[in-house]
Coordinates of C-alpha atoms and ligand atoms in Angstrom, one line a residue:
M210 CA -14.9 11.2 -11.2
S211 CA -14.3 11.7 -14.9
A212 CA -11.5 10.2 -16.9
D213 CA -10.5 13.7 -17.9
G214 CA -6.8 14.2 -17.8
L215 CA -6.1 10.6 -16.8
F216 CA -5.2 8.9 -20.0
L217 CA -3.0 9.4 -23.0
G218 CA -4.3 10.1 -26.4
T219 CA -6.7 13.0 -25.4
E220 CA -5.7 16.6 -25.4
S221 CA -6.3 16.9 -21.6
G222 CA -4.5 13.6 -21.1
D223 CA -1.4 14.7 -23.1
D224 CA -1.1 17.9 -21.2
A225 CA -1.6 16.1 -17.9
Y226 CA 1.1 13.5 -18.9
R227 CA 3.6 16.2 -19.6
E228 CA 2.9 18.0 -16.3
A229 CA 2.9 14.8 -14.3
M230 CA 6.2 13.6 -15.8
D231 CA 7.7 17.1 -15.2
A232 CA 6.6 17.0 -11.6
A233 CA 8.0 13.5 -11.1
V234 CA 11.3 14.5 -12.7
Q235 CA 11.5 17.6 -10.6
A236 CA 10.7 15.7 -7.4
V237 CA 13.6 13.3 -8.2
L238 CA 16.0 16.2 -8.9
D239 CA 15.0 18.1 -5.8
A240 CA 15.5 15.0 -3.7
Y241 CA 19.0 14.6 -5.1
A242 CA 19.7 18.3 -4.6
A243 CA 18.6 18.1 -0.9
R244 CA 20.7 15.1 0.0
S245 CA 24.2 14.9 1.1
E246 CA 24.3 11.4 2.6
P247 CA 23.3 8.1 1.0
Y248 CA 20.5 7.6 3.6
S249 CA 18.6 9.8 6.0
G250 CA 19.1 7.3 8.8
V251 CA 15.4 7.4 9.8
S252 CA 14.3 4.3 11.7
P253 CA 11.7 1.8 10.6
D254 CA 9.3 3.0 13.3
A255 CA 9.6 6.6 12.3
L256 CA 9.1 5.7 8.6
A257 CA 6.0 3.7 9.5
A258 CA 4.6 6.7 11.5
Q259 CA 4.7 8.8 8.3
F260 CA 2.1 6.6 6.6
D261 CA -0.6 6.6 9.2
E262 CA -3.2 8.2 7.0
P263 CA -5.5 5.9 5.0
V264 CA -3.8 4.5 1.8
V265 CA -7.3 4.4 0.2
P266 CA -9.0 7.7 1.2
E267 CA -12.6 8.1 0.1
D268 CA -11.8 11.1 -2.1
G269 CA -8.5 11.6 -3.8
R270 CA -6.1 14.5 -3.0
G271 CA -5.0 15.0 -6.6
L272 CA -1.7 14.1 -8.3
D273 CA 0.4 17.1 -7.4
A274 CA -0.2 16.8 -3.7
T275 CA 0.5 13.0 -3.9
V276 CA 3.7 13.5 -5.8
D277 CA 4.8 16.0 -3.1
E278 CA 3.9 13.6 -0.5
V279 CA 5.9 10.8 -2.1
A280 CA 8.9 13.1 -2.5
E281 CA 8.7 14.0 1.2
R282 CA 8.0 10.6 2.7
V283 CA 9.6 8.2 0.2
L284 CA 12.3 9.8 -1.9
A285 CA 13.8 11.6 1.1
H286 CA 14.1 8.3 2.9
S287 CA 15.3 6.1 0.1
V288 CA 18.8 4.8 -0.1
D289 CA 20.5 6.9 -2.8
T290 CA 21.8 4.3 -5.2
S291 CA 23.6 6.9 -7.1
H292 CA 25.6 8.1 -4.0
P293 CA 29.3 7.1 -4.1
R294 CA 29.1 5.9 -0.5
C295 CA 26.1 3.7 -1.2
V296 CA 28.1 0.5 -1.6
A297 CA 26.2 -2.3 0.1
H298 CA 24.6 -4.5 -2.5
L299 CA 24.6 -5.2 -6.2
Q300 CA 22.1 -2.4 -6.5
C301 CA 23.4 -0.1 -9.2
P302 CA 23.0 3.5 -9.8
P303 CA 20.6 3.5 -12.8
M304 CA 22.1 5.0 -15.9
I305 CA 20.1 7.8 -17.6
P306 CA 19.6 6.0 -20.9
G307 CA 18.0 3.3 -18.9
L308 CA 15.7 5.8 -17.1
A309 CA 14.7 7.2 -20.4
A310 CA 14.0 3.7 -21.7
E311 CA 11.9 3.0 -18.6
A312 CA 9.8 6.1 -19.3
L313 CA 9.3 5.0 -22.9
L314 CA 8.4 1.4 -22.2
T315 CA 6.0 2.2 -19.3
A316 CA 4.1 4.6 -21.3
A317 CA 3.8 2.2 -24.3
N318 CA 2.8 -0.5 -21.8
Q319 CA 3.4 -3.4 -24.2
S320 CA 3.0 -6.9 -22.9
L321 CA 5.5 -9.4 -24.2
D322 CA 3.3 -12.5 -23.9
S323 CA 1.8 -12.2 -27.3
F324 CA 2.6 -10.5 -30.6
D325 CA -0.7 -8.7 -30.8
Q326 CA 0.1 -7.0 -27.4
A327 CA 3.6 -6.0 -28.4
P328 CA 4.4 -6.2 -32.1
A329 CA 7.7 -4.2 -32.4
A330 CA 8.6 -5.0 -28.8
T331 CA 8.3 -8.8 -29.4
V332 CA 10.6 -8.5 -32.4
L333 CA 13.0 -6.2 -30.6
E334 CA 13.3 -8.4 -27.5
Q335 CA 14.1 -11.3 -29.8
R336 CA 16.8 -9.2 -31.5
V337 CA 18.3 -8.2 -28.1
V338 CA 18.2 -11.9 -27.0
D339 CA 20.1 -12.9 -30.2
A340 CA 22.7 -10.2 -29.6
L341 CA 23.2 -11.4 -26.0
C342 CA 23.6 -15.0 -27.3
D343 CA 26.3 -13.6 -29.6
L344 CA 27.9 -11.8 -26.7
F345 CA 28.3 -15.1 -24.8
D346 CA 29.5 -16.9 -28.0
F347 CA 26.5 -19.2 -28.1
P348 CA 25.8 -21.0 -31.4
S349 CA 23.0 -19.9 -33.7
A350 CA 20.5 -22.3 -32.3
A351 CA 20.6 -20.4 -29.0
D352 CA 17.6 -18.5 -27.7
G353 CA 16.5 -16.7 -24.6
V354 CA 13.9 -14.6 -22.9
F355 CA 13.9 -11.6 -20.6
T356 CA 13.2 -12.3 -16.9
S357 CA 12.7 -10.4 -13.7
G358 CA 16.3 -11.2 -12.8
G359 CA 18.6 -14.0 -11.6
T360 CA 16.1 -15.6 -9.4
Q361 CA 13.7 -16.3 -12.3
S362 CA 16.5 -17.2 -14.7
N363 CA 18.0 -19.7 -12.3
F364 CA 14.6 -21.2 -11.7
Q365 CA 14.0 -21.6 -15.4
A366 CA 17.4 -23.2 -15.9
L367 CA 16.7 -25.9 -13.3
L368 CA 13.2 -26.3 -14.6
L369 CA 14.4 -27.1 -18.1
A370 CA 17.3 -29.2 -16.8
R371 CA 15.0 -31.3 -14.5
D372 CA 12.4 -31.9 -17.3
R373 CA 15.0 -32.8 -19.9
H374 CA 16.6 -35.2 -17.5
C375 CA 13.3 -36.8 -16.5
A376 CA 12.3 -37.2 -20.2
R377 CA 15.6 -38.9 -21.0
R378 CA 16.1 -41.0 -17.9
F379 CA 12.5 -41.9 -16.9
D380 CA 10.7 -41.3 -20.1
R381 CA 8.6 -39.0 -18.0
D382 CA 6.7 -35.9 -19.3
V383 CA 6.9 -33.8 -16.1
Q384 CA 4.8 -31.0 -17.5
A385 CA 1.9 -33.4 -17.9
A386 CA 2.5 -36.1 -15.4
G387 CA 4.5 -34.4 -12.6
L388 CA 7.6 -35.7 -10.9
P389 CA 8.6 -39.4 -11.4
A390 CA 8.5 -41.8 -8.4
D391 CA 12.3 -41.7 -8.4
A392 CA 12.5 -37.9 -8.1
E393 CA 14.0 -38.2 -4.6
S394 CA 17.3 -39.3 -6.1
L395 CA 17.7 -36.2 -8.2
R396 CA 20.6 -33.8 -7.3
V397 CA 21.9 -30.4 -8.4
L398 CA 25.5 -29.5 -7.8
C399 CA 26.8 -26.0 -7.2
S400 CA 29.4 -24.5 -4.9
E401 CA 28.8 -23.5 -1.3
A402 CA 29.2 -19.9 -2.4
A403 CA 26.4 -20.2 -5.1
H404 CA 23.5 -17.9 -4.8
F405 CA 20.7 -19.1 -2.5
T406 CA 18.3 -19.2 -5.4
A407 CA 19.7 -22.5 -6.5
K408 CA 18.2 -24.0 -3.3
Q409 CA 15.1 -21.9 -3.6
A410 CA 14.5 -23.2 -7.2
A411 CA 15.0 -26.8 -6.1
H412 CA 12.3 -26.3 -3.5
H413 CA 9.9 -24.6 -6.0
L414 CA 10.6 -27.5 -8.4
G415 CA 9.4 -30.1 -6.0
L416 CA 12.9 -31.5 -5.4
G417 CA 13.5 -29.9 -2.0
E418 CA 16.5 -27.9 -1.0
D419 CA 18.3 -31.0 0.2
A420 CA 18.6 -32.0 -3.5
V421 CA 21.2 -29.3 -3.8
V422 CA 24.7 -30.5 -3.1
A423 CA 26.9 -27.6 -2.0
V424 CA 30.5 -28.4 -3.0
P425 CA 33.2 -26.7 -0.9
T426 CA 35.2 -23.9 -2.4
D427 CA 39.0 -23.3 -2.7
D428 CA 41.0 -20.4 -1.0
E429 CA 39.6 -18.0 -3.6
H430 CA 36.0 -18.9 -3.0
R431 CA 35.7 -20.8 -6.3
L432 CA 34.1 -24.3 -6.6
D433 CA 36.9 -26.8 -5.7
L434 CA 37.3 -29.4 -8.5
D435 CA 38.6 -32.1 -6.3
A436 CA 35.7 -31.6 -4.0
L437 CA 33.4 -31.8 -7.0
D438 CA 34.9 -35.1 -8.1
A439 CA 34.6 -36.4 -4.6
A440 CA 30.9 -35.3 -4.4
L441 CA 30.1 -36.9 -7.8
S442 CA 31.7 -40.2 -6.7
D443 CA 29.8 -40.0 -3.4
L444 CA 26.5 -39.5 -5.1
E445 CA 27.2 -42.5 -7.4
E446 CA 27.8 -44.7 -4.4
R447 CA 24.6 -43.6 -2.8
D448 CA 22.6 -44.0 -6.1
A449 CA 21.7 -40.4 -6.2
V450 CA 21.5 -38.9 -9.7
P451 CA 22.9 -35.4 -10.4
F452 CA 21.2 -33.8 -13.4
A453 CA 22.5 -30.2 -13.3
L454 CA 25.8 -28.5 -12.4
V455 CA 25.6 -24.8 -11.6
G456 CA 28.7 -22.6 -12.0
T457 CA 28.7 -19.1 -10.7
A458 CA 30.4 -16.3 -12.5
G459 CA 30.4 -13.7 -9.8
T460 CA 29.5 -15.0 -6.3
T461 CA 27.6 -12.6 -4.1
D462 CA 30.3 -12.0 -1.4
F463 CA 33.6 -12.2 -3.2
G464 CA 32.7 -11.9 -6.9
S465 CA 34.6 -15.1 -7.5
V466 CA 34.2 -17.0 -10.8
D467 CA 34.1 -20.8 -10.8
P468 CA 36.5 -22.7 -13.1
L469 CA 34.0 -22.8 -16.0
P470 CA 36.0 -24.8 -18.6
A471 CA 36.6 -27.6 -16.1
L472 CA 32.9 -27.5 -15.0
A473 CA 31.9 -27.7 -18.7
D474 CA 34.1 -30.8 -19.0
R475 CA 32.5 -32.5 -15.9
A476 CA 29.0 -31.7 -17.2
A477 CA 29.8 -33.1 -20.6
E478 CA 31.3 -36.3 -19.1
R479 CA 28.3 -36.9 -16.9
D480 CA 25.5 -35.6 -19.2
L481 CA 24.6 -32.8 -16.7
W482 CA 22.8 -29.6 -17.6
F483 CA 25.5 -26.9 -17.2
H484 CA 24.0 -23.7 -16.0
V485 CA 26.2 -20.6 -15.4
D486 CA 24.7 -18.1 -13.0
A487 CA 26.3 -14.9 -14.4
A488 CA 23.7 -12.6 -12.9
Y489 CA 26.5 -10.6 -11.4
G490 CA 29.5 -11.2 -13.7
G491 CA 27.8 -11.4 -17.0
A492 CA 28.7 -7.9 -17.8
L493 CA 32.4 -8.9 -18.1
A494 CA 31.5 -10.2 -21.5
L495 CA 31.5 -6.6 -22.6
S496 CA 35.1 -6.0 -21.5
D497 CA 38.2 -6.6 -23.6
E498 CA 40.2 -6.7 -20.4
Y499 CA 38.1 -9.0 -18.2
D500 CA 36.0 -11.1 -20.6
C501 CA 38.6 -13.9 -20.2
L502 CA 37.2 -14.5 -16.7
L503 CA 34.1 -15.9 -18.5
D504 CA 36.0 -18.4 -20.6
G505 CA 34.0 -21.6 -20.8
I506 CA 30.6 -19.8 -20.5
E507 CA 30.1 -20.5 -24.2
R508 CA 29.8 -24.2 -23.3
A509 CA 27.0 -23.7 -20.9
D510 CA 23.5 -25.1 -21.6
S511 CA 22.1 -21.9 -20.1
V512 CA 23.2 -18.6 -18.7
A513 CA 21.5 -16.1 -16.3
V514 CA 22.5 -12.5 -16.7
D515 CA 21.2 -9.4 -14.9
F516 CA 21.1 -6.0 -16.4
H517 CA 20.1 -4.3 -13.1
K518 CA 23.6 -4.9 -11.7
L519 CA 26.8 -4.3 -13.7
F520 CA 24.8 -3.1 -16.8
Y521 CA 23.5 -0.2 -14.8
Q522 CA 19.8 -0.6 -15.8
P523 CA 16.9 0.2 -13.6
I524 CA 15.3 -2.7 -11.7
S525 CA 14.1 -5.1 -12.8
C526 CA 15.9 -6.5 -15.9
G527 CA 17.5 -9.8 -16.5
A528 CA 17.7 -12.5 -19.2
F529 CA 17.8 -16.3 -19.4
L530 CA 19.7 -17.7 -22.3
V531 CA 19.8 -21.3 -23.5
R532 CA 22.4 -22.8 -25.8
D533 CA 19.8 -24.9 -27.6
G534 CA 16.6 -22.9 -28.0
D535 CA 14.7 -26.1 -28.6
A536 CA 15.0 -26.7 -24.8
F537 CA 12.1 -24.3 -24.2
R538 CA 9.8 -27.0 -25.4
W539 CA 10.0 -28.5 -21.8
M540 CA 8.0 -25.5 -20.6
A541 CA 6.0 -24.4 -23.7
R542 CA 2.3 -24.4 -23.7
N543 CA -0.3 -23.0 -26.0
A544 CA -3.2 -20.8 -24.8
A545 CA -6.0 -20.3 -27.3
Y546 CA -6.2 -16.6 -26.5
L547 CA -2.5 -15.8 -26.7
N548 CA -0.6 -18.2 -28.8
P549 CA -2.8 -20.8 -30.6
E550 CA -0.9 -23.5 -32.4
D551 CA -1.8 -22.2 -35.8
H552 CA 0.1 -19.0 -34.9
D553 CA 3.2 -21.1 -34.3
E554 CA 2.7 -22.7 -37.7
A555 CA 2.2 -19.3 -39.4
G556 CA 5.4 -18.0 -37.7
V557 CA 3.7 -15.4 -35.5
P558 CA 6.3 -14.9 -32.7
N559 CA 4.6 -15.2 -29.3
L560 CA 7.1 -15.1 -26.5
V561 CA 4.8 -16.4 -23.8
A562 CA 5.9 -20.0 -24.3
K563 CA 9.4 -19.2 -23.2
S564 CA 8.5 -17.4 -20.0
V565 CA 7.2 -18.3 -16.5
Q566 CA 5.3 -15.0 -16.6
T567 CA 2.3 -14.2 -18.7
T568 CA 1.9 -10.4 -18.8
R569 CA 5.5 -9.3 -19.0
R570 CA 7.3 -5.9 -19.2
F571 CA 9.3 -4.7 -22.1
D572 CA 12.5 -4.6 -20.1
A573 CA 14.6 -5.5 -23.1
L574 CA 14.2 -1.9 -24.2
K575 CA 16.6 -0.8 -21.4
P576 CA 19.7 -2.7 -22.5
Y577 CA 18.8 -1.9 -26.1
V578 CA 18.8 1.8 -25.5
A579 CA 22.0 1.5 -23.4
F580 CA 23.8 -0.6 -26.1
R581 CA 22.7 1.6 -28.9
S582 CA 23.5 4.9 -27.2
L583 CA 26.8 3.9 -25.6
G584 CA 28.0 1.1 -27.7
R585 CA 29.8 -1.9 -26.3
S586 CA 33.0 0.1 -25.6
G587 CA 31.1 2.7 -23.7
L588 CA 29.5 0.2 -21.4
A589 CA 32.8 -1.8 -21.1
D590 CA 34.6 1.4 -19.9
L591 CA 32.1 1.6 -17.0
V592 CA 32.6 -2.0 -16.0
D593 CA 36.4 -1.7 -16.3
G594 CA 36.4 1.4 -14.2
T595 CA 34.5 0.0 -11.3
L596 CA 36.7 -3.2 -11.3
E597 CA 39.8 -1.0 -11.2
L598 CA 38.4 1.1 -8.4
A599 CA 37.7 -2.1 -6.4
D600 CA 41.4 -3.1 -6.8
D601 CA 42.5 0.3 -5.5
A602 CA 40.0 0.2 -2.7
A603 CA 41.3 -3.3 -1.6
A604 CA 44.8 -1.8 -1.6
L605 CA 43.6 1.0 0.6
V606 CA 42.0 -1.4 3.0
D607 CA 45.0 -3.6 3.1
A608 CA 47.3 -0.7 3.8
A609 CA 45.3 0.5 6.8
D610 CA 46.4 -0.9 10.2
D611 CA 42.9 -1.0 11.6
F612 CA 41.3 -2.9 8.7
E613 CA 41.7 -6.6 7.7
L614 CA 41.3 -7.3 3.9
L615 CA 39.7 -10.7 3.3
G616 CA 41.1 -11.5 -0.2
E617 CA 41.8 -9.6 -3.4
P618 CA 38.6 -8.8 -5.3
T619 CA 37.9 -10.7 -8.5
L620 CA 35.1 -8.3 -9.6
N621 CA 34.1 -5.2 -7.6
A622 CA 33.3 -6.5 -4.1
V623 CA 35.8 -5.7 -1.3
V624 CA 35.3 -7.8 1.8
F625 CA 37.0 -6.8 5.0
R626 CA 36.7 -6.4 8.8
Y627 CA 37.3 -3.5 11.0
R628 CA 39.8 -4.8 13.5
P629 CA 41.2 -1.8 15.4
R630 CA 43.6 -3.9 17.6
E631 CA 45.9 -6.7 16.5
G632 CA 44.9 -9.8 18.4
M633 CA 41.3 -8.7 19.0
D634 CA 39.4 -12.0 19.2
D635 CA 37.0 -13.1 16.5
E636 CA 33.9 -12.9 18.7
S637 CA 34.7 -9.3 19.6
V638 CA 35.4 -8.5 16.0
S639 CA 32.0 -10.0 15.0
R640 CA 30.2 -8.0 17.6
L641 CA 32.0 -4.8 16.7
N642 CA 31.5 -5.2 12.9
A643 CA 27.8 -6.0 13.3
A644 CA 27.4 -2.9 15.6
V645 CA 29.3 -0.7 13.1
R646 CA 27.0 -1.8 10.3
R647 CA 23.9 -0.9 12.3
E648 CA 25.4 2.4 13.4
L649 CA 26.3 3.2 9.8
L650 CA 22.7 2.7 8.6
E651 CA 21.4 4.9 11.5
D652 CA 24.0 7.5 10.8
G653 CA 23.3 7.4 7.0
R654 CA 26.8 8.4 6.0
A655 CA 27.5 5.2 4.2
V656 CA 25.5 2.2 3.2
V657 CA 27.7 -0.9 3.6
A658 CA 26.8 -4.5 3.5
R659 CA 27.4 -7.1 6.2
T660 CA 28.3 -10.7 5.6
D661 CA 29.8 -13.7 7.3
V662 CA 33.2 -15.1 6.4
D663 CA 34.3 -18.3 8.2
G664 CA 31.8 -17.5 11.0
V665 CA 33.0 -14.0 11.6
T666 CA 30.9 -11.0 10.8
S667 CA 32.5 -8.9 8.1
L668 CA 31.8 -5.8 6.0
K669 CA 31.5 -5.5 2.3
L670 CA 31.8 -2.7 -0.2
T671 CA 30.2 -3.4 -3.6
L672 CA 31.8 -0.7 -5.8
L673 CA 29.3 -0.3 -8.6
N674 CA 29.2 3.4 -9.1
P675 CA 31.3 4.5 -12.1
T676 CA 31.4 8.1 -10.7
A677 CA 32.9 7.1 -7.4
T678 CA 36.5 7.7 -6.6
L679 CA 39.1 6.4 -4.2
D680 CA 38.4 9.5 -2.1
D681 CA 34.8 8.3 -1.7
V682 CA 36.1 4.9 -0.6
A683 CA 38.3 6.6 1.9
G684 CA 35.3 8.5 3.1
T685 CA 33.4 5.3 3.6
L686 CA 36.3 3.8 5.6
D687 CA 36.3 6.9 7.8
A688 CA 32.6 6.6 8.3
V689 CA 33.3 3.0 9.5
R690 CA 35.9 4.3 11.9
D691 CA 33.7 7.0 13.3
C692 CA 30.8 4.7 13.8
A693 CA 33.1 2.2 15.6
S694 CA 34.1 5.1 17.9
A695 CA 30.5 6.0 18.5
V696 CA 29.7 2.3 19.3
A697 CA 32.7 2.1 21.7
E698 CA 31.7 5.3 23.5
R699 CA 28.2 4.1 24.0
E700 CA 29.5 0.8 25.4
V701 CA 31.7 2.6 27.9
A702 CA 28.8 4.8 28.9
V703 CA 26.5 1.7 29.6
Ligands
LIG1032 C1 21.6 -11.0 -7.9 C2 21.9 -12.5 -8.1 C3 20.9 -13.4 -8.1 C4 19.5 -13.1 -7.9 O1 19.0 -12.3 -9.0 P1 17.8 -11.3 -8.9 O2 18.1 -10.4 -10.0 O3 18.0 -10.6 -7.6 O4 16.6 -12.1 -9.0 C5 21.3 -14.7 -8.4 N1 22.6 -15.1 -8.5 C6 23.6 -14.2 -8.4 C7 25.0 -14.7 -8.6 C8 23.3 -12.9 -8.2 O5 24.3 -12.0 -8.2

């Protein structure tokens, strides 16, 4: 097999690139043209049966045939994230500037670990990070790095928090010497509605999930301050030592935003690292109308923000920002082949020391292209529009006799239950809503999320699509009703 037509920079390669990209683009457009529902409804077994041929055949079939095969077996059975009735998760329709950026950055294949692997990309990522620090009103000493998303950003936050604390309190260099003997006393505080990655990070950091104290929430699913104060006193009595407080700006189920200014006060009083998980809600910083929801975020020690959610960028794309860039020293290391110390002295920017990754994608190009092409106001309009649609959708659910709205949306998540009869008991409601969700996925007419509220199975619409309308929401609710009827008919038949 020759390398002919396989690599850029040769005549045959350039032609092959153009043809391959055209074929890929055409396959995507054909898949959209052929689809009317957000999912084909095909079962896991039927999907598995499509891939019974060897993944690694002895001889290749060529690219054209393979792209056709991917179109037929993968694209046709993917959830259509751009469909207005695809409303389950924080999985956005990717915006076209982001898709163009993705094509540019993949072809350039820069790796952000060292300057010599990504000269302009290194400088540009830093510029985008600086702009994000400005967006969150961080001081000039702030810094950050692009991440795979909120999981990695939250992990980095607790890593820096833990190591700063251990240095101050135990004079312990965790990077070199590992956890101190007293590590069992360390605690992280967050609300019970915080993302599960707080616990996951505590596990990965050797503290264990039990180190995370989940503080109860108030009626609007925000961290309850009285409960926080009680938890802090309780820890003190038990000689447990909190070192970090995590506030969430946009919880997964209800989109609620914790009282950030009060959390910043508590963190300052107790010398806690204050991390704001704004993976979901960070985009509110763009909006003139909703940015007040993030008041207090500028006092955080660190912020997690995702671009593959309300910023409409293709997966994956997130950033981790720290108020004092010097804090990266808790994780920095020098590798002779990437960022030798004399580079640091000569001012060569190597971003590897700020990341838990080594080879790293140039994901910063996606928000850059989006910001430059749409401007802040263009992006803010998208965010505002989806939040308004969520309000209208909640009103629609509330007005319907057979639906039960579970709270006004803060952001763009609408949580509700299908409850066709007043007085239907919670256990039956749970069973029905779980069955409806399954039926919806098999039917493919709407992709809706399921969650648990106060022990009762509930449904959730995450309205991320700026092209969706209230009619689309009504269509999703009708799909819920139809699936509930189908479930009921089957049960009668059994
Ligand atoms: C999405 C999300 C995460 C996880 O982020 P990934 O980008 O999936 O890694 C963490 N916290 C919150 C609040 C989120 O919305």
